[in-house]
XYZ file of C-alpha atoms in Angstrom:
511
model
C 0.000 0.000 0.000
C 1.063 3.577 -0.629
C 0.477 5.674 2.485
C 0.221 9.463 2.532
C 3.939 10.038 3.069
C 4.933 7.735 0.214
C 2.309 9.333 -2.010
C 3.658 12.821 -1.272
C 7.201 11.727 -2.045
C 6.080 10.296 -5.374
C 4.385 13.566 -6.300
C 7.489 15.577 -5.511
C 9.627 13.192 -7.546
C 7.371 13.469 -10.563
C 7.037 17.201 -10.420
C 3.337 17.440 -9.696
C 3.657 19.612 -6.608
C 3.352 23.350 -7.205
C 5.985 25.791 -6.026
C 4.697 28.747 -4.045
C 6.105 31.992 -2.795
C 4.846 35.382 -1.757
C 6.222 38.880 -1.456
C 4.375 39.118 1.843
C 4.075 35.754 3.583
C 2.230 37.380 6.475
C 2.944 34.442 8.742
C 1.554 35.002 12.198
C 4.399 35.976 14.552
C 2.142 36.598 17.533
C -0.625 34.652 19.216
C -3.767 34.754 17.059
C -6.481 36.932 18.583
C -10.076 35.751 18.507
C -12.944 37.972 17.431
C -13.607 40.635 14.865
C -15.374 41.039 11.552
C -13.462 40.659 8.280
C -14.641 42.471 5.136
C -13.363 40.936 1.903
C -13.836 42.227 -1.646
C -13.425 39.747 -4.466
C -12.821 40.762 -8.075
C -15.815 38.860 -9.480
C -19.508 39.090 -8.769
C -22.195 37.192 -10.597
C -25.885 36.394 -10.437
C -24.758 32.791 -11.035
C -23.060 32.618 -7.618
C -23.968 29.334 -5.942
C -23.729 27.413 -2.672
C -23.646 24.017 -4.400
C -20.049 22.705 -4.594
C -20.863 20.762 -7.772
C -21.644 24.072 -9.513
C -18.586 26.020 -8.300
C -16.905 27.715 -11.279
C -15.821 31.166 -10.080
C -13.518 32.572 -7.419
C -16.499 33.866 -5.443
C -17.805 30.293 -5.191
C -14.402 28.935 -4.166
C -13.880 31.433 -1.341
C -17.436 31.091 -0.068
C -17.188 27.306 -0.245
C -14.146 27.234 2.009
C -16.050 29.273 4.596
C -18.959 26.841 4.757
C -17.603 23.402 3.855
C -14.555 21.143 4.097
C -13.184 18.539 1.726
C -11.532 15.229 2.592
C -8.123 16.827 2.067
C -6.714 20.328 2.072
C -4.232 21.580 -0.525
C -1.112 23.057 1.070
C 1.395 25.649 -0.134
C 3.229 23.047 -2.212
C 0.065 21.869 -3.934
C 0.024 18.624 -1.941
C -2.915 16.952 -0.218
C -2.981 17.143 3.574
C -5.586 15.544 5.874
C -8.785 17.516 6.493
C -12.048 15.579 7.002
C -9.964 12.496 6.292
C -7.307 11.982 8.946
C -5.316 9.642 6.672
C -5.368 8.045 3.221
C -3.527 5.311 1.373
C -3.640 3.463 -1.959
C -2.974 -0.010 -3.233
C 0.225 -0.529 -5.224
C -1.270 0.182 -8.652
C -3.253 3.210 -7.330
C -6.594 1.846 -8.524
C -8.062 1.935 -4.995
C -7.794 4.551 -2.260
C -8.956 4.291 1.350
C -9.710 7.432 3.377
C -10.094 7.176 7.153
C -12.565 9.797 8.367
C -11.841 12.113 11.255
C -13.966 11.449 14.333
C -15.964 14.120 16.115
C -16.852 16.201 13.045
C -20.395 17.541 12.880
C -22.400 19.495 10.341
C -23.805 22.905 11.202
C -27.131 21.327 12.192
C -25.447 18.899 14.607
C -25.464 15.759 12.444
C -22.259 13.713 12.761
C -20.194 13.262 9.589
C -20.180 9.681 8.344
C -19.196 7.648 5.302
C -22.643 8.020 3.698
C -22.167 11.789 3.483
C -18.816 11.365 1.749
C -20.161 8.744 -0.657
C -23.101 10.948 -1.595
C -20.934 14.058 -2.023
C -18.547 12.332 -4.419
C -20.984 10.194 -6.382
C -23.437 13.032 -7.090
C -20.859 14.412 -9.551
C -21.531 11.401 -11.777
C -25.279 12.076 -11.946
C -26.097 13.856 -15.237
C -29.068 15.563 -13.552
C -26.688 17.366 -11.189
C -24.800 18.860 -14.162
C -21.638 19.011 -12.083
C -18.795 21.194 -13.303
C -16.468 18.459 -12.013
C -18.133 15.553 -13.807
C -15.175 14.988 -16.130
C -12.939 14.388 -13.127
C -14.956 11.405 -11.888
C -15.592 9.577 -15.159
C -12.959 7.002 -14.151
C -14.555 6.406 -10.774
C -16.270 3.019 -10.423
C -17.431 2.952 -6.813
C -17.265 4.833 -3.539
C -18.226 2.619 -0.593
C -17.897 2.408 3.168
C -14.764 0.682 4.441
C -15.355 -0.331 8.031
C -16.917 2.104 10.498
C -14.851 5.160 9.686
C -13.488 4.577 6.202
C -14.368 5.250 2.588
C -12.957 3.192 -0.281
C -12.671 4.744 -3.748
C -12.380 2.273 -6.650
C -11.227 3.333 -10.129
C -11.312 1.924 -13.658
C -7.641 2.762 -14.119
C -4.727 3.992 -11.976
C -4.991 7.542 -10.644
C -2.299 8.968 -8.406
C -4.124 12.288 -8.119
C -7.163 11.151 -6.123
C -6.166 12.689 -2.734
C -5.429 15.984 -4.471
C -8.579 15.807 -6.578
C -10.729 15.299 -3.486
C -9.249 18.434 -1.950
C -10.299 20.690 -4.827
C -13.168 23.153 -4.814
C -15.945 20.986 -6.241
C -15.459 18.073 -3.859
C -16.505 19.670 -0.601
C -18.588 17.391 1.596
C -22.318 17.920 2.078
C -24.940 15.923 3.966
C -26.311 12.807 2.323
C -29.391 13.587 0.246
C -28.871 17.346 0.056
C -30.548 18.887 -2.973
C -31.457 22.283 -1.520
C -28.289 24.296 -0.937
C -29.937 27.535 0.154
C -28.863 27.014 3.766
C -25.380 25.605 2.983
C -25.232 23.036 5.798
C -21.580 22.019 5.874
C -18.846 21.192 8.367
C -16.908 24.399 7.678
C -15.591 27.073 10.031
C -18.549 29.381 9.430
C -22.320 29.137 9.186
C -24.361 30.936 6.568
C -26.119 34.093 7.755
C -26.893 35.814 4.455
C -26.414 35.004 0.769
C -27.520 37.127 -2.169
C -26.007 35.983 -5.488
C -24.046 38.737 -7.162
C -24.314 40.944 -4.068
C -22.813 39.607 -0.853
C -22.350 36.727 1.568
C -22.238 37.005 5.353
C -21.109 34.089 7.537
C -20.784 33.722 11.312
C -18.467 31.638 13.453
C -19.161 27.911 13.821
C -18.560 27.316 17.540
C -18.546 23.538 16.984
C -15.819 23.532 14.333
C -13.610 20.449 14.632
C -10.339 22.412 14.690
C -9.739 23.562 18.284
C -9.681 27.335 18.679
C -10.636 27.995 15.066
C -11.881 29.998 13.353
C -10.536 33.133 14.972
C -12.998 35.567 13.418
C -16.591 36.104 14.523
C -17.899 37.048 11.100
C -16.903 37.496 7.464
C -18.628 39.680 4.910
C -17.669 38.776 1.356
C -18.756 40.665 -1.752
C -17.522 41.643 -5.179
C -16.163 44.945 -6.427
C -15.575 44.440 -10.131
C -13.746 47.714 -10.744
C -10.065 47.259 -9.734
C -9.558 50.960 -8.949
C -12.614 51.094 -6.712
C -11.483 47.886 -5.006
C -8.066 49.301 -4.089
C -9.544 52.648 -3.038
C -11.881 50.799 -0.672
C -8.911 49.033 0.913
C -6.858 52.191 1.288
C -9.853 53.982 2.816
C -10.345 51.150 5.329
C -13.769 50.172 4.004
C -12.530 46.605 3.432
C -9.786 44.501 5.017
C -8.784 42.217 2.128
C -9.082 42.298 -1.646
C -8.273 39.877 -4.436
C -6.664 40.744 -7.751
C -4.562 43.821 -7.259
C -3.683 44.911 -10.790
C 0.045 45.141 -11.612
C -0.192 48.831 -12.560
C -1.538 49.601 -9.076
C 1.108 47.794 -7.024
C 3.213 50.889 -6.341
C 0.139 52.849 -5.257
C -0.774 50.073 -2.836
C 2.743 49.971 -1.437
C 2.647 53.716 -0.756
C -0.342 53.271 1.558
C 1.013 52.749 5.073
C -1.895 50.523 6.104
C -1.779 48.177 3.082
C 0.343 45.096 2.361
C 0.780 43.498 -1.070
C 0.479 39.704 -1.200
C 1.918 38.036 -4.322
C 1.949 34.290 -5.010
C 3.874 32.890 -8.020
C 1.831 30.121 -9.605
C 0.909 28.426 -12.894
C -2.219 30.543 -13.396
C -2.380 31.590 -17.026
C -4.282 33.900 -19.315
C -4.934 32.588 -22.794
C -6.564 33.720 -25.985
C -8.810 30.756 -26.762
C -9.311 29.990 -30.458
C -12.172 27.537 -30.821
C -11.321 24.655 -33.106
C -14.899 23.737 -34.005
C -15.902 26.936 -35.849
C -14.613 29.432 -38.389
C -12.218 31.105 -38.684
C -10.337 29.789 -35.642
C -10.747 26.162 -36.726
C -7.951 26.809 -39.222
C -4.632 25.565 -37.779
C -2.612 28.060 -39.819
C -4.630 30.929 -38.405
C -3.942 29.665 -34.892
C -0.225 29.366 -35.603
C -0.227 32.890 -37.024
C -1.675 34.258 -33.778
C 0.833 32.344 -31.653
C 3.686 33.871 -33.640
C 2.288 37.389 -33.130
C 2.402 37.270 -29.341
C 5.017 39.586 -27.849
C 5.435 37.703 -24.606
C 8.330 39.427 -22.831
C 6.732 42.916 -22.934
C 3.514 41.372 -21.626
C 5.359 40.038 -18.572
C 7.499 43.126 -17.995
C 5.074 45.904 -18.909
C 1.562 44.529 -18.521
C 2.332 42.324 -15.497
C 5.010 44.616 -14.067
C 7.301 41.596 -13.771
C 4.819 39.597 -11.677
C 4.702 36.629 -14.017
C 6.638 34.246 -16.270
C 6.748 33.911 -20.061
C 4.646 30.958 -21.284
C 4.944 28.845 -24.418
C 1.355 28.074 -25.475
C 0.825 25.221 -23.030
C 0.019 24.925 -19.320
C 3.302 23.694 -17.761
C 5.593 26.253 -16.116
C 9.329 26.298 -16.975
C 10.321 25.360 -13.404
C 8.251 22.169 -13.424
C 10.278 18.940 -13.656
C 7.925 17.780 -16.439
C 8.366 20.971 -18.527
C 9.156 20.165 -22.166
C 12.405 22.069 -22.718
C 12.744 20.737 -26.265
C 9.960 22.965 -27.605
C 11.367 26.225 -29.039
C 10.239 29.231 -27.026
C 7.906 31.204 -29.273
C 8.665 34.883 -29.719
C 7.299 37.476 -32.109
C 8.015 36.279 -35.635
C 6.030 38.391 -38.070
C 7.403 36.558 -41.102
C 6.023 33.272 -39.748
C 2.767 34.986 -38.842
C 2.404 36.366 -42.378
C 3.235 32.955 -43.856
C 0.527 31.225 -41.850
C -2.034 33.979 -42.493
C -1.467 33.635 -46.223
C -1.716 29.852 -46.009
C -4.976 30.242 -44.088
C -6.325 32.616 -46.751
C -6.662 35.376 -44.135
C -4.302 38.062 -45.402
C -5.735 41.481 -44.512
C -8.599 39.771 -42.695
C -10.410 41.122 -39.637
C -11.479 39.246 -36.493
C -13.107 40.113 -33.184
C -11.343 39.281 -29.905
C -13.489 39.364 -26.768
C -11.726 40.676 -23.658
C -12.965 41.682 -20.220
C -11.983 42.821 -16.748
C -13.227 39.399 -15.603
C -10.051 37.998 -17.212
C -7.268 39.797 -15.424
C -4.986 41.821 -17.727
C -6.689 40.490 -20.864
C -7.491 43.967 -22.159
C -3.876 45.109 -21.889
C -2.593 41.824 -23.331
C -5.112 42.147 -26.146
C -3.773 45.586 -27.008
C -0.234 44.166 -27.292
C -1.491 41.399 -29.584
C -3.543 43.863 -31.605
C -0.465 45.984 -32.377
C 1.622 43.042 -33.554
C -1.260 41.590 -35.572
C -1.603 44.844 -37.489
C 2.065 44.615 -38.492
C 1.427 41.095 -39.800
C -1.643 42.142 -41.780
C -4.427 41.001 -39.448
C -6.938 43.423 -37.944
C -7.986 42.412 -34.431
C -10.973 44.344 -33.118
C -11.034 44.207 -29.327
C -14.551 43.929 -27.952
C -14.560 44.776 -24.264
C -17.243 42.754 -22.534
C -18.743 43.506 -19.093
C -17.509 41.171 -16.343
C -20.994 40.178 -15.261
C -22.232 37.529 -17.646
C -18.915 36.995 -19.430
C -18.614 33.353 -18.397
C -22.231 32.639 -19.295
C -22.403 34.541 -22.581
C -18.911 34.633 -24.102
C -16.774 31.792 -22.736
C -16.860 28.690 -24.974
C -19.297 30.512 -27.239
C -17.293 32.994 -29.301
C -14.519 31.871 -31.684
C -11.803 34.122 -30.200
C -11.956 35.135 -26.555
C -9.817 35.671 -23.468
C -9.800 33.168 -20.598
C -7.996 32.973 -17.279
C -7.296 29.589 -15.700
C -6.692 29.194 -11.995
C -4.140 26.414 -11.465
C -4.938 22.991 -10.102
C -2.529 21.203 -7.772
C -1.271 18.778 -10.430
C -0.629 18.964 -14.141
C -2.819 15.887 -14.616
C -5.852 17.603 -13.124
C -5.257 20.666 -15.283
C -4.984 18.617 -18.454
C -8.091 16.600 -17.613
C -10.175 19.713 -16.960
C -9.241 21.599 -20.123
C -7.861 19.324 -22.836
C -9.783 16.053 -22.671
C -12.103 15.873 -25.677
C -15.187 15.456 -23.520
C -14.172 17.929 -20.807
C -16.968 20.338 -19.931
C -14.437 23.176 -19.736
C -12.618 22.403 -22.998
C -12.849 26.033 -24.081
C -11.109 25.616 -27.438
C -12.974 22.429 -28.364
C -9.662 20.960 -29.517
C -10.191 17.201 -29.622
C -7.492 14.615 -30.214
C -7.885 10.919 -29.277
C -4.129 10.476 -28.835
C -4.017 13.442 -26.460
C -6.884 11.901 -24.486
C -4.912 8.667 -24.143
C -1.826 10.510 -22.948
C -3.779 12.474 -20.336
C -5.346 9.273 -19.022
C -1.924 7.594 -18.902
C -0.353 10.507 -17.021
C -2.930 10.286 -14.228
C -1.918 6.751 -13.341
C 1.832 7.004 -13.839
C 4.026 7.305 -10.756
C 7.338 6.383 -12.408
C 9.127 9.777 -12.827
C 10.704 9.012 -16.198
C 7.534 7.696 -17.803
C 5.451 10.503 -16.363
C 7.862 13.124 -17.668
C 7.866 11.673 -21.183
C 4.078 11.521 -21.192
C 3.826 15.172 -20.242
C 6.407 16.108 -22.879
C 4.161 14.485 -25.479
C 1.068 16.248 -24.090
C 2.770 19.632 -24.284
C 3.979 18.982 -27.833
C 0.475 18.303 -29.137
C -1.016 21.375 -27.483
C 1.923 23.564 -28.589
C 1.784 22.426 -32.214
C -1.943 22.012 -32.801
C -4.009 23.415 -29.951
C -6.244 26.451 -29.903
C -4.456 28.082 -26.986
C -2.333 31.194 -27.396
C -0.828 31.517 -23.907
C 1.557 34.450 -23.423
C 2.253 34.281 -19.687
C 1.800 32.696 -16.294
C 0.422 35.320 -13.944
C 1.143 35.674 -10.225
C -1.765 36.035 -7.870
C -1.475 39.574 -6.554
C -3.763 40.522 -3.698
C -3.687 43.141 -0.959
C -4.870 43.410 2.609
C -4.848 45.646 5.633
C -1.778 45.374 7.825
C -4.181 44.302 10.593
C -4.851 41.002 8.803
C -2.580 38.188 9.990
C -2.224 34.492 9.278
C -2.569 34.600 5.496
C -0.218 32.142 3.764
C 0.363 31.552 0.034
C -1.273 28.600 -1.699
C -0.713 28.581 -5.474
C -4.204 27.395 -6.387
C -5.953 30.714 -5.944
C -6.107 34.244 -4.621
C -5.824 34.931 -0.904
C -4.240 31.656 0.147
C -5.919 29.464 -2.440
C -9.296 31.046 -1.502
C -8.910 29.114 1.753
C -8.317 31.808 4.335
C -11.455 31.567 6.457
C -10.172 29.412 9.308
C -6.610 30.759 9.404
C -6.686 34.579 9.328
C -7.193 36.850 12.303
C -7.293 40.578 13.009
C -4.693 42.389 15.040
C -6.298 45.139 17.067
């Protein structure tokens, strides 16, 4: 059997753990103080906000979910799975079965004790087509979830999957009570109870006095809401109207640093912005057009000027250069207008015009779009930027328009990322690029622990996406947030803003 320690070692050896860092680690140096009300402004607000973990798709959902629920595992600062509702986990030798031992003494907000039936229901509901889970593609390989003794849950798979403990710590797999279909009251095991929820407006939660972690949470209450305008968001923080904010824009970092009561919190991570070119419709279904766009991207100025240095140049795939499975054999793309012109001509799109949808909902996409627009004009392509309002962008534009901007929050492993975006049947395959060989490679990578084989598989995955995919990816973008100097206990987790959106039971206010 592979226990948790052996599993973690295997992930480190194969390069699946994420590296994290922050300009302000904000580690608590004094005894945490209980009490107080935290006001947090996110950068997204939507009428589609939900309390159902199976429907979580936006940062507002992720942050709210961590206030109200827990998962079996918790993702740490290295992108590894640590015990949460499960106190331990282990796999058989071929990682086709995993056993999770549940923590004793955990209760839901209404007093019901957590048991295996709740876990089974919470995981298996993702397979039900009627639920329309955003995470359905991640459980297609799951055969059975069943009780294992009094306090255990056994997960059986069709094929090997080394990512299961990490998968079950991600946003969609938070545990709810067996049989829950009405999520309006959000009965979970989390550090806070729901007091108020108005989609697209605000959420208010109050302390769960029966939380299973002794002494936590420290806060009495959290108010969470969205302020879509980045300038207004920072002004609210400087004025003291809020205590924390997500998505500080790179061009505002110096202004934030000048405020004596504000601290900047930056987390390097494999989050990326891409210009998605949908492969199932004209004109972006033309490979030569896609290659033309990739050769127009001026990546270094995007990192240095648009991101103010808070990012890393990307190469049209999702693996960061520091990852042990990064394909170093692929030539780093830079602006090559001759190649761009060649491919435009081959595509029959010389002097053509196309619309690119950008939005403040995709951080820095407007500025990146302007850089692309300038280079495209030099190559003979007119790109008309259409600035879309943040509210409704994901419902009305994403995976609907041929050429549009997308931002992808990282997942803890490259396998999870590939499964979510590049499998042919993935719900979030936003380019609709479909390749049976790529599907086979992604499936193989999930079950491969051998470092050499796993690396070669990921090299092949990157090659296909780089050469044929509909993703023009200029840069990996740090999470940059800001908070009042009174906020303590926030630590970087490279799966999301503000500590991987999982700050609720760890932060406290210094009086």
